[in-house]
XYZ file of C-alpha atoms in Angstrom:
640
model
C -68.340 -31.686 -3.370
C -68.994 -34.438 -0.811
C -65.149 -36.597 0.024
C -66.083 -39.863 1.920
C -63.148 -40.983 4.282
C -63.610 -44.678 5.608
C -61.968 -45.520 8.565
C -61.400 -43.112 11.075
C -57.929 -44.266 12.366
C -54.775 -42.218 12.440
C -54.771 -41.676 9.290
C -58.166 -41.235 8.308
C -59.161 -39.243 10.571
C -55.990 -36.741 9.594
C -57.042 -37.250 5.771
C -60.789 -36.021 7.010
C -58.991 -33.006 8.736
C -57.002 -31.941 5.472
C -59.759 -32.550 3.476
C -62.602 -30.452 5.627
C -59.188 -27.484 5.730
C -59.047 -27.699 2.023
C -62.842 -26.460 1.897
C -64.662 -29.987 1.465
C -67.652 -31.756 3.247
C -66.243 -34.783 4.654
C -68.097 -38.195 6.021
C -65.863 -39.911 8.353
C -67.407 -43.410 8.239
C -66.266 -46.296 11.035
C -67.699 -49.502 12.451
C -66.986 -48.158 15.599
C -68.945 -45.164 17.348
C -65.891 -45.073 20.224
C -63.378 -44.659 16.694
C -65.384 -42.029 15.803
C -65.815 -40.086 18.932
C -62.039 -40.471 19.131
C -61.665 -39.299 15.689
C -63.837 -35.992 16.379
C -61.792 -35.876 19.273
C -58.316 -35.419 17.990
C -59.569 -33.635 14.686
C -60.725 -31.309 17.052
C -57.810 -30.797 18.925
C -55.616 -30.834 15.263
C -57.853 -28.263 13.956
C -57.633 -25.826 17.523
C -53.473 -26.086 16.927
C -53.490 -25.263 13.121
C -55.898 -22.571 14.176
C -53.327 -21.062 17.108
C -50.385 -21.504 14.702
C -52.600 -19.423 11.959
C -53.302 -22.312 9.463
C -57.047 -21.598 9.622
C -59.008 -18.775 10.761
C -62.272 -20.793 12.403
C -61.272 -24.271 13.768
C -65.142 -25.071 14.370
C -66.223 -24.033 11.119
C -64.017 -26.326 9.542
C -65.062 -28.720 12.070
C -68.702 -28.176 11.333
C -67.629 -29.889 7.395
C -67.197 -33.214 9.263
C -70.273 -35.917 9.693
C -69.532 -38.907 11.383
C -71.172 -42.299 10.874
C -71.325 -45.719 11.132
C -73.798 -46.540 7.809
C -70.822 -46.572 4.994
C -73.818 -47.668 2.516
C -75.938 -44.387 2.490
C -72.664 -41.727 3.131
C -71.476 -44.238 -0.320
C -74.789 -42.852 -1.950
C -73.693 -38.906 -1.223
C -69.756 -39.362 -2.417
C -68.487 -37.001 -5.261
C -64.803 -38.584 -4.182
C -63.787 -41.967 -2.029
C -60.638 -42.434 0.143
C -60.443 -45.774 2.222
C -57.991 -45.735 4.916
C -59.107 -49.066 6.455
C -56.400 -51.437 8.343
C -54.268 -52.994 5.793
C -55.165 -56.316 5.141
C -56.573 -57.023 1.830
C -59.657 -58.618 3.047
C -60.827 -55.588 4.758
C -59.876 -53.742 2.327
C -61.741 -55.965 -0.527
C -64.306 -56.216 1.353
C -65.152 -52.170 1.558
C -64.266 -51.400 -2.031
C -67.352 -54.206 -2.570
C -69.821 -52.278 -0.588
C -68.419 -48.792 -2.305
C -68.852 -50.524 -5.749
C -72.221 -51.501 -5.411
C -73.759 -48.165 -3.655
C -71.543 -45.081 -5.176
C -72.181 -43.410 -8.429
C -70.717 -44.776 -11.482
C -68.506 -41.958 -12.552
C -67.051 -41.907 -8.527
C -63.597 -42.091 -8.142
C -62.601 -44.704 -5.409
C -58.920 -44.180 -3.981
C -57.159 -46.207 -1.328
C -54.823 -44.970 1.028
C -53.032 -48.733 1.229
C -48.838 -48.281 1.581
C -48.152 -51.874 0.602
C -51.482 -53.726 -0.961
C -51.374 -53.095 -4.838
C -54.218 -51.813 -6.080
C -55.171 -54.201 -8.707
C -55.533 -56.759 -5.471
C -57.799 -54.166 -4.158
C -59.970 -53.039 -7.810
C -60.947 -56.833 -8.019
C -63.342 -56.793 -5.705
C -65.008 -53.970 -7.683
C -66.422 -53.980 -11.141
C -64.805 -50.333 -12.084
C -61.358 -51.101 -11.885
C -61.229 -48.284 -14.061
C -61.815 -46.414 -11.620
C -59.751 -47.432 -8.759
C -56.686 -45.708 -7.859
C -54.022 -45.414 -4.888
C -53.983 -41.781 -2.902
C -51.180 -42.666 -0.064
C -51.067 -40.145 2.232
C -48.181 -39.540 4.748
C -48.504 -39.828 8.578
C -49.445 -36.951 9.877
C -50.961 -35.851 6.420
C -51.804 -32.714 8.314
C -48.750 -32.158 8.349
C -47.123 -33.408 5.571
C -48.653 -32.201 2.330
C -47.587 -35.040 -0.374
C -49.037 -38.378 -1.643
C -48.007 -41.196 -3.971
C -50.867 -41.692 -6.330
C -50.659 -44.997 -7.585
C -51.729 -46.579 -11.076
C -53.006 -50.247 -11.755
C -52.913 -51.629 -15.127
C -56.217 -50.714 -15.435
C -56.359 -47.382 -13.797
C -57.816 -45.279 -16.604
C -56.178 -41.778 -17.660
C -59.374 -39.885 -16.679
C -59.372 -41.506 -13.140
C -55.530 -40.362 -12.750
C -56.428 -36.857 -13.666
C -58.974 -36.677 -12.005
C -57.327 -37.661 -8.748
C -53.923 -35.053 -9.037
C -56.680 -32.459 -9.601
C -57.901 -32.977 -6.413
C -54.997 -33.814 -4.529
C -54.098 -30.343 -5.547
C -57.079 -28.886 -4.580
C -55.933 -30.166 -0.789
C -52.811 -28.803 -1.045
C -50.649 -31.851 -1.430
C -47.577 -32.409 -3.945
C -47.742 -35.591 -5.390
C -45.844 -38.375 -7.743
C -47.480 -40.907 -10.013
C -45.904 -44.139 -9.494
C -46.518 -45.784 -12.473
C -46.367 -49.512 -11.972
C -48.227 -50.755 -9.259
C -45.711 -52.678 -7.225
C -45.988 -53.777 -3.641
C -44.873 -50.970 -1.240
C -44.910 -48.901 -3.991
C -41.766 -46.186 -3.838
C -41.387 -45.142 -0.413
C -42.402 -47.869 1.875
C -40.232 -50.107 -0.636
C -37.471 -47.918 0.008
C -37.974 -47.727 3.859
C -38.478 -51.211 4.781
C -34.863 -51.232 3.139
C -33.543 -49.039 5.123
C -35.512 -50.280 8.267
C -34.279 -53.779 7.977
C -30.673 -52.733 7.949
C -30.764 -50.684 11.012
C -32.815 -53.559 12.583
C -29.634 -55.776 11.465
C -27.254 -53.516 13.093
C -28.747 -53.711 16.660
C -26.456 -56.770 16.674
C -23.642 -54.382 17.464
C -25.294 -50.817 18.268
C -28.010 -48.777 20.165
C -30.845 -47.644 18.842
C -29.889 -44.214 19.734
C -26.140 -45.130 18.123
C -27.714 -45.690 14.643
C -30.756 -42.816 14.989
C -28.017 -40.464 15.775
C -26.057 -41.521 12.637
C -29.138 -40.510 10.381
C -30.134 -37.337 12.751
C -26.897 -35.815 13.277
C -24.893 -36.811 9.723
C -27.586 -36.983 6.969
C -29.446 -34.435 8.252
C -33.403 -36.332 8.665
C -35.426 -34.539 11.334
C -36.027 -37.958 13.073
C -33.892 -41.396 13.279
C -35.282 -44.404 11.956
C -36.577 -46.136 15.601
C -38.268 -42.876 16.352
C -40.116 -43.312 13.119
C -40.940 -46.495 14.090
C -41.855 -46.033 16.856
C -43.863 -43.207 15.899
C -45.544 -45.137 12.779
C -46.044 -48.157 15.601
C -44.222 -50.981 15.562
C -47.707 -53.545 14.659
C -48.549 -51.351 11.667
C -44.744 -51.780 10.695
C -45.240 -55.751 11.177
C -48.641 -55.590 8.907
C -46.549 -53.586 6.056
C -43.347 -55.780 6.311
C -45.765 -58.995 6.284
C -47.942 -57.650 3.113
C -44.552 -57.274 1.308
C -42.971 -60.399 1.860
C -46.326 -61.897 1.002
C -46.607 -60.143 -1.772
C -42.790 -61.306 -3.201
C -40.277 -59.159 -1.250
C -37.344 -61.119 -0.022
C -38.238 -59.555 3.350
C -39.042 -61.274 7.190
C -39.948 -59.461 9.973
C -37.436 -59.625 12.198
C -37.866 -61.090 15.474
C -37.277 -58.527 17.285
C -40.330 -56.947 16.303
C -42.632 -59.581 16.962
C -41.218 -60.053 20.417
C -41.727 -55.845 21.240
C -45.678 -56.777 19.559
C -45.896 -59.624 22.245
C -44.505 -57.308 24.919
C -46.458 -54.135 24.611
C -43.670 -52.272 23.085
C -45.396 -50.636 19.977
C -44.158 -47.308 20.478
C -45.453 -44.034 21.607
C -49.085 -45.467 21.617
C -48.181 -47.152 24.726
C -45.591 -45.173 26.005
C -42.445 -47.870 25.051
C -41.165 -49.060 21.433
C -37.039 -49.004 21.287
C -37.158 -45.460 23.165
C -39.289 -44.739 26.369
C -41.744 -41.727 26.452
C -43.725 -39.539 28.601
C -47.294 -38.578 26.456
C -47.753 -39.444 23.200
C -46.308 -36.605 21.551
C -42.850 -36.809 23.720
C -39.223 -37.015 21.770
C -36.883 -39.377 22.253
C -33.241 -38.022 23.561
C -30.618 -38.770 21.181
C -26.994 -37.215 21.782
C -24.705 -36.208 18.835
C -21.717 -37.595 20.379
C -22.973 -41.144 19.079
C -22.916 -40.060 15.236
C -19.781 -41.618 14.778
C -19.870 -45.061 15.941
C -22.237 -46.220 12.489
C -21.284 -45.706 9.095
C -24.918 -43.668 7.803
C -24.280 -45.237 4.272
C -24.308 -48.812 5.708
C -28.014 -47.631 6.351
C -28.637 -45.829 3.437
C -27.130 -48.271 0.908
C -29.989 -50.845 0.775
C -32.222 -47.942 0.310
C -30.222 -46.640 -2.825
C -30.581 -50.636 -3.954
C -34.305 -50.575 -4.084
C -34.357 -47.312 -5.199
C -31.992 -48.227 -8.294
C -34.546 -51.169 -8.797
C -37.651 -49.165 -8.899
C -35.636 -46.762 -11.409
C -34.753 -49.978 -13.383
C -38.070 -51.567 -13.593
C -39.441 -48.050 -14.386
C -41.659 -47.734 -11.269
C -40.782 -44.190 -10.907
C -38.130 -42.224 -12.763
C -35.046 -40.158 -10.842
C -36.892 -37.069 -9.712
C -39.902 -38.967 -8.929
C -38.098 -40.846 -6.381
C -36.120 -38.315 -4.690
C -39.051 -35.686 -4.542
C -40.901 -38.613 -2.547
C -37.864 -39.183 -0.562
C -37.655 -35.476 0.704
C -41.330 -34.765 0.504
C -43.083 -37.730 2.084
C -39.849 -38.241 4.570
C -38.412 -34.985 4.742
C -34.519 -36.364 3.924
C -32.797 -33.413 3.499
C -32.229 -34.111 -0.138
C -33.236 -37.385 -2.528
C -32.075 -40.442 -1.832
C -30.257 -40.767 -5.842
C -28.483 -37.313 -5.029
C -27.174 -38.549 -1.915
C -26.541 -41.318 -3.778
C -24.089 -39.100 -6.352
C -22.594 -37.360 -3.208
C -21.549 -40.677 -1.391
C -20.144 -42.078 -4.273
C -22.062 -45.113 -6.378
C -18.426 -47.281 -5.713
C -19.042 -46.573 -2.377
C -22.568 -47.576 -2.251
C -21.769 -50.757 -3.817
C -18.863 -51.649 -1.288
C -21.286 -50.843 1.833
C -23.512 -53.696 0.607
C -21.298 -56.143 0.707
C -22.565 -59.068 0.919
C -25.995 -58.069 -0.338
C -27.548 -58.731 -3.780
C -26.248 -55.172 -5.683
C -29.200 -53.923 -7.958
C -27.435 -54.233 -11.907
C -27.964 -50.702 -11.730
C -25.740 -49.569 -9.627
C -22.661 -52.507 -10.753
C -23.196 -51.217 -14.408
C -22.804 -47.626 -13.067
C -19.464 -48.408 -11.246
C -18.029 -50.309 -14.146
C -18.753 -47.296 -16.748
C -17.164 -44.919 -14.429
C -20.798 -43.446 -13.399
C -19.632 -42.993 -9.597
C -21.636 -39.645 -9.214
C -19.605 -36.069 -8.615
C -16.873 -37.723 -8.398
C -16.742 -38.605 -11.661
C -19.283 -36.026 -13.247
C -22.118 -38.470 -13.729
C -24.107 -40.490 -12.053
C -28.168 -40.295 -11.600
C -27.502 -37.265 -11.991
C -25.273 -35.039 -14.397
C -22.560 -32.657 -11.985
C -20.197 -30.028 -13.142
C -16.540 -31.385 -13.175
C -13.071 -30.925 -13.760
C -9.576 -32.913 -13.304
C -6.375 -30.894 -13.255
C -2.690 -31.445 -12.194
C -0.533 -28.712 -10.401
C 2.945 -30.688 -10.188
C 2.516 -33.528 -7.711
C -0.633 -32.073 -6.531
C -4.216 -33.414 -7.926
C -7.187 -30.823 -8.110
C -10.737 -32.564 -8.162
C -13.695 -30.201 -8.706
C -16.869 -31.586 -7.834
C -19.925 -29.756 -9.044
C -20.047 -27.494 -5.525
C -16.581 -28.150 -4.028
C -12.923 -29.101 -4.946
C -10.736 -31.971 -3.673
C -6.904 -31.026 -3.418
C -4.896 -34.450 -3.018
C -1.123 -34.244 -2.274
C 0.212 -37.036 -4.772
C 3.491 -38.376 -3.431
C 2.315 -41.438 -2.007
C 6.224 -42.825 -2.390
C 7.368 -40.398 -0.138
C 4.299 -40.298 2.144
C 3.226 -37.033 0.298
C 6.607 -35.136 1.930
C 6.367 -31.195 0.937
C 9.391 -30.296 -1.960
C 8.722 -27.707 -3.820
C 6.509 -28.377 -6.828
C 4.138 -29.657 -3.741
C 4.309 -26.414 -2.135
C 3.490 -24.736 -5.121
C 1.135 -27.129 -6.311
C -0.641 -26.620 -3.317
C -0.530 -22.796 -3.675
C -1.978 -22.372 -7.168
C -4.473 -25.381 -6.677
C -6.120 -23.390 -3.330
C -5.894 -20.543 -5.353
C -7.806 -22.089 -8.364
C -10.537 -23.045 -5.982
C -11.067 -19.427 -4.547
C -11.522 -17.819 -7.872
C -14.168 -20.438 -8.869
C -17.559 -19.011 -7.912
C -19.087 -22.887 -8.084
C -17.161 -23.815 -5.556
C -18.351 -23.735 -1.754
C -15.737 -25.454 0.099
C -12.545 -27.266 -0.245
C -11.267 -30.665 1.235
C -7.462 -31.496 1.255
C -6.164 -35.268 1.584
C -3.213 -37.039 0.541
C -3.291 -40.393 -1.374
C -1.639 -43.461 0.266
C -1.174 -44.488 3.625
C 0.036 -40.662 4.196
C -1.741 -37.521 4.690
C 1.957 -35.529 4.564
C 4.828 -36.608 6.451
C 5.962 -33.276 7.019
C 8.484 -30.953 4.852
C 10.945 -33.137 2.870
C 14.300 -33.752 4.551
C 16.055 -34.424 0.881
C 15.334 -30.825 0.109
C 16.378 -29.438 3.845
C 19.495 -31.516 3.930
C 20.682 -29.687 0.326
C 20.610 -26.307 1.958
C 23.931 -25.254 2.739
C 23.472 -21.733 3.962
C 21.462 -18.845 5.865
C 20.537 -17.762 2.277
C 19.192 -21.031 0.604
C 16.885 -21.536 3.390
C 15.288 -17.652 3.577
C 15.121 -17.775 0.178
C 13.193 -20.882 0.183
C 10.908 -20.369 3.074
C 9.845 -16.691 1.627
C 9.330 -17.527 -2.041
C 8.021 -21.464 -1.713
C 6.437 -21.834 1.518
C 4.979 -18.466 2.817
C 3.807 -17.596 -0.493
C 1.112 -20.875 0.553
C 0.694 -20.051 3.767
C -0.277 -16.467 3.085
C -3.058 -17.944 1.006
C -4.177 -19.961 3.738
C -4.330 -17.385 6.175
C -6.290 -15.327 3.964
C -8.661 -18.022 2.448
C -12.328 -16.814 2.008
C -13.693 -20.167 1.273
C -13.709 -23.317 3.828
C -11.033 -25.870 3.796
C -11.941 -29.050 5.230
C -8.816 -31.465 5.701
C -8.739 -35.091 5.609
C -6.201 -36.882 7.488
C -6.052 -40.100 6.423
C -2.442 -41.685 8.256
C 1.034 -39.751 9.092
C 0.822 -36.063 9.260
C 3.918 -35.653 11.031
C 5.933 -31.937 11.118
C 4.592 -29.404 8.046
C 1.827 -31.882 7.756
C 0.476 -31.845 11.579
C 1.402 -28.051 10.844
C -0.845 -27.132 8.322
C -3.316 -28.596 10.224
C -3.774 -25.684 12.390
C -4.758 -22.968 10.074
C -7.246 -25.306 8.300
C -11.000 -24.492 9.279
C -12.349 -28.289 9.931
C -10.291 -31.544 11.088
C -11.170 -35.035 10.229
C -8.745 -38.106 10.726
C -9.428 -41.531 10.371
C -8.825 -43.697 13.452
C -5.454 -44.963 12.360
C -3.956 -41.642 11.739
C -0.740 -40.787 13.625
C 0.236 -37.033 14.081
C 3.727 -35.532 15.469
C 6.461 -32.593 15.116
C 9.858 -34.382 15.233
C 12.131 -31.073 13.840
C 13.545 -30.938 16.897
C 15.082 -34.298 16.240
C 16.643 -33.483 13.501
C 18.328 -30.314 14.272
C 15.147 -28.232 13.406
C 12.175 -26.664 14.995
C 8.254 -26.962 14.478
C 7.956 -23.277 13.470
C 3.936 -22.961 13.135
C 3.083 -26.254 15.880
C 5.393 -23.971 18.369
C 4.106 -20.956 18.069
C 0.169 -20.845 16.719
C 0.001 -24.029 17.810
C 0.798 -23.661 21.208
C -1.121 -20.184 21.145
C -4.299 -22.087 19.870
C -3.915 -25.482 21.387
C -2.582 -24.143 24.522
C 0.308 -25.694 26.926
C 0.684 -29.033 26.048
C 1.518 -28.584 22.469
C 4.948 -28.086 23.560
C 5.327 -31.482 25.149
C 4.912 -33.033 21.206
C 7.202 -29.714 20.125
C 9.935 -30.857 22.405
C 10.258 -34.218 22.208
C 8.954 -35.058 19.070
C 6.544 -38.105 20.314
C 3.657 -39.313 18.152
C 0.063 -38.987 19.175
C -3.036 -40.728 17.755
C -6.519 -39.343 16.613
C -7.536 -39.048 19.952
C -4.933 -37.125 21.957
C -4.751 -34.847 18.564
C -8.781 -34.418 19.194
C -8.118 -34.006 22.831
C -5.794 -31.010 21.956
C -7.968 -29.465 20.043
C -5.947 -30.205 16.504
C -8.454 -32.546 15.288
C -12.344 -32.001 15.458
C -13.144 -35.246 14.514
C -12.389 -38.527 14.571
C -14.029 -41.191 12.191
C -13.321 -44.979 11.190
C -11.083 -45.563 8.436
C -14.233 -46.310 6.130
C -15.511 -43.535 6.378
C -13.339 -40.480 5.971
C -14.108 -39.713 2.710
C -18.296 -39.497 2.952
C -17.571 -37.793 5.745
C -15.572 -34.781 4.150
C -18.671 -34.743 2.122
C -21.136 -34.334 4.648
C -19.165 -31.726 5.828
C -19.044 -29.946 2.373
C -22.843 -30.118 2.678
C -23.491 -28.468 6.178
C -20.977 -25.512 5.055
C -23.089 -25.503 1.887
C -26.371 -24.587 3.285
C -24.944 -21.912 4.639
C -25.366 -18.457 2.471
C -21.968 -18.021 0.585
C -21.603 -14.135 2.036
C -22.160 -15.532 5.993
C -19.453 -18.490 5.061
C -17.161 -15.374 3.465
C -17.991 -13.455 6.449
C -17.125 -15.991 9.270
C -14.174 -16.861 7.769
C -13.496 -12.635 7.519
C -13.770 -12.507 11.089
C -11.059 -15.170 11.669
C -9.191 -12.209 10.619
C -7.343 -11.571 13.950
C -6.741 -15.276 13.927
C -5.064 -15.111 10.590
C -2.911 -12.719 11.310
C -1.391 -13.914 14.086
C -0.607 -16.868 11.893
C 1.237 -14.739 9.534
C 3.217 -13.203 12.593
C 4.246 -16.013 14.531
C 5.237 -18.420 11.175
C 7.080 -15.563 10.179
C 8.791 -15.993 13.646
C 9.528 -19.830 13.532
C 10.602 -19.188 10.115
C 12.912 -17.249 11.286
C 14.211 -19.269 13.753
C 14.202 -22.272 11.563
C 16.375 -20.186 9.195
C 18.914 -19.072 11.783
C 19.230 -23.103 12.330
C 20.346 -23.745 8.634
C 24.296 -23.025 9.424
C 24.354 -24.859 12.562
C 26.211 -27.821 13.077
C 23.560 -29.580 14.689
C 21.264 -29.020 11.531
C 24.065 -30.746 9.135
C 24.118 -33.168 11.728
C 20.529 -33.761 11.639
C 20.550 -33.992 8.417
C 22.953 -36.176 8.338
C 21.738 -38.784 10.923
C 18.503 -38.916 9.861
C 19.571 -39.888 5.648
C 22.230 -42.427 7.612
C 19.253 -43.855 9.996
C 21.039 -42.915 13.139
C 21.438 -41.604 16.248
C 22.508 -37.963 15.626
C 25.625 -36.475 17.898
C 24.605 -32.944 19.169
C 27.329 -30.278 19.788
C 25.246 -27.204 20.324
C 27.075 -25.438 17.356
């Protein structure tokens, strides 16, 4: 079988490479004898690589497969199978589907490897529109083994089959995208995404926002080292061939200006990141993940994506298995959808047009594993332990401390709702991590000074420390699974506490964190002793005099590991619950096994504040305490 490849570009001259792998004599046909010599060139150099790496056994055998020429009307006469990956404009491309119609066998299939042009635009200029279809390979498709094959209304069943039987017989994993719409399903869904980073140069780096989408969602490149990878003039061409083509879409200016300036990316050294050789990386530190919101990125992507689901384009697992295949996101745009949260989607595009997808979804309750539906079905449950909500979400549980009134303050029925929720999630073998919060403007503002103030001997409070609180802290110490907390405002005294023994810290910017016991006649028992063995030194300065710190200074000591804006706390506890998730559930178990040392010195030195904290209770300047703080006053120390 005889595959004829026109145009001998980047990516026809990759297609001719997978093609001549797969087994197949290939004609690589070009206007250009330079193109072509170029083309041999880097196929060449391709095939020596996959050859090293042990893709191939003979790199000039397959070589050997390859013909090159300039004379597209007599290779036309010898094609079994036709791919045209000409420049995209429709003219061009018209104008070589004419000469293929007119000099290749009837029965010939004749595939284009356009991103944007539909095909029907394309079959016109043929009279075997029939047998016309769209094969769109990925950039480099040597290296990324998927297409979108693309159906006109007139593409006929036997022309479809044919062409997944031999996109399988090249090793590529496909999708049929059933209506043929401009951009078709992934380009539709990147220039989304595209545009929206574009937008936020406004107020951010490109490294800023390619950081965001390296270092949080997980993609093994950010969106300006795509483009500049894919070029920023072929990005213009597909941009302008959708908004021609009825896409509310403009290029942006800033692209035309880098176009006018030289700036097309690694083919000339400079794009929105600098290089040295074409194949150089762009540096891109983690410590900017933080400063964008990845779902303000992502959203418009979901939008289109709900659109192309709604106008039955593609269906769900179409469009996700061309997200991670032909982009290689770490999991389908719709799931990540479902992890985010569809409510959440829908408030990052404020101020966009929302697909009537995704509002329909929010007002049915359809918010994703949150809720135990959205595109996708998820395993969930809702229970109550006393004050104390427990959220399981397909893979991992929320625990919410639900005494917004009184800032989530720890009585009892919150320790213990605390205990047997934690406890829940450990024995459930679904769940791979757990995340903590408190609803309201409080994460927990420490133990509650209602219940300390009732104790009236050494008795009530040993009796209360070793049968309400350690019995939670034990289970902490000795938790298998991960707990992620989310601190989302106050977490003053037990709250800042508990803090310490939890495996991963995240507060929002405006969260405030302190250990004021000492001001009411108390003592910090875990912040003064693991804390200051952990954090170090300065703990005690916030152990004696009871001052507040922000998100920062808590990072800074080492109490917090991360610090996010307001906005995005929550999808951040999730992307968390998905990096601990990839991990194999034994090495999780097993890291947190080794913490073993670390746990029990937990257990030793809590059992030593609470012992000091109990020798307090009696003390005049507890009941004092006490006191002062119900009367909102100064208290009046005696040292008794």
């Amino acid at each position: 079988m005889r595959v004829l490849v026109v145009g001998a570009g980047t990516m026809g001259h990759g297609i001719a490479t997978v093609c001549a792998t797969a087994g197949y004599n290939v004609d690589l046909v070009d206007i250009s004898e330079d193109a072509l010599d170029s083309a041999k060139m880097k196929i060449g150099w391709s095939l020596k690589k996959l050859e090293e790496k042990g893709g191939i056994r003979n790199a000039m055998e397959v070589l050997q497969r390859i013909r090159t020429t300039t004379n597209l009307v007599d290779a036309s006469k010898e094609a079994d199978f036709v791919i045209e990956a000409v420049v995209e404009k429709t003219e061009v491309k018209r104008e070589v589907f004419k000469t293929l119609d007119d000099n290749c066998r009837p029965e010939v299939v004749l595939s284009t490897n356009t991103s944007t042009i539909p095909i029907s635009d394309i079959a016109s200029a043929t009279k075997r529109a029939d047998k016309v279809v769209g094969l769109h390979f990925f950039n480099p498709p040597v290296l990324i083994r998927f297409v979108e094959i693309v159906k006109s209304e007139r593409t006929s069943e036997e022309t479809l089959k044919k062409t997944i039987e031999f996109a399988r017989s090249i090793g590529m994993d496909y999708i049929v995208v059933e209506k043929d719409v401009p951009g078709f399903v992934v380009n539709r869904i990147n220039v989304r995404v595209l545009s929206e980073a574009l937008r936020l140069l406004e107020h951010h780096k490109p490294e800023e926002i390619d950081a965001a989408v390296k270092y949080r969602v997980g993609m093994p490149m950010g969106v300006f080292e795509v483009a500049d990878f894919s070029g920023i003039d072929v990005l213009c061409n597909v941009m302008n061939e959708l908004g021609k083509r009825g896409m509310d879409l403009e290029v942006p200016r800033i692209l035309r200006e880098m176009i006018k300036e030289g700036r097309l990316g690694m083919k000339t050294g400079r794009g929105f990141y600098e290089y040295e050789g074409f194949y150089s990386r762009a540096k891109i530190s983690p410590r900017f993940a933080y400063r964008v919101n990845p779902l303000k990125l992502l959203a418009p992507g979901i939008n289109e994506a709900a659109w192309l689901l709604r106008n039955r384009v593609a269906d769900r697992d179409s469009i996700d298995k061309a997200m991670v295949f032909g982009m290689a996101y770490p999991k389908g745009l719709l799931e990540m959808a479902d992890d985010f949260g569809i409510d959440n989607v829908v408030k990052a595009l404020e101020g966009k047009s929302v697909d009537p997808l995704l509002s329909s979804m929010v007002n049915e309750g359809k918010l994703g594993k949150k809720s135990g539906e959205g595109f996708y079905e998820w395993k969930y449950e809702k229970r109550e332990f006393g004050p104390v909500l427990y959220e399981k979400r397909d893979n991992y549980v929320v625990i919410t401390m639900n005494r917004p009134e009184k800032l989530n303050a720890l009585n009892e029925e919150m320790w213990r709702g605390l205990n047997e929720a934690f406890i829940q999630a450990e024995k459930d073998p679904d769940v791979r991590a757990v995340i903590i919060t408190g609803s309201g403007r409080a994460f927990c503002a420490g133990d509650d000074i209602a219940v300390m103030g009732s104790w009236k001997s050494f008795l009530d409070g040993k009796d209360f420390f070793v049968n309400v609180a350690l019995p939670l802290l034990n289970t902490i110490a000795n938790y298998k699974k991960p707990i992620i907390s989310l601190v989302n405002g106050i977490a003053f005294g037990g709250g800042l506490e508990l803090n310490l023994a939890f495996d991963i810290v995240i507060a929002s910017e405006d969260a405030t964190f302190s250990v004021p016991e000492g001001l009411i006649g108390a003592i910090p028992p875990i912040a003064a002793s693991l804390g200051a063995a952990v954090v170090g030194r300065k703990m005690m300065r916030y152990c004696l005099t009871g001052d507040q710190m922000d998100a920062e200074e808590a990072k800074n000591l080492g109490i917090v590991d991360i610090v996010v804006p307001k906005d995005q706390l929550e999808i951040a506890g999730v992307e968390f619950v998905n990096k601990v998730a990839k991990l194999a559930p034994l090495s999780a178990k097993a890291i947190k096994e080794t913490a073993r040392a670390y746990r029990d010195l937990l257990r030793s030195v809590v059992e030593k504040g609470l012992h000091e904290i109990i020798e307090l209770i009696p003390t005049q300047d507890f009941a004092e305490g006490m006191r002062a703080f119900v009367q909102k006053r100064r208290p009046c120390w005696r040292g008794k």
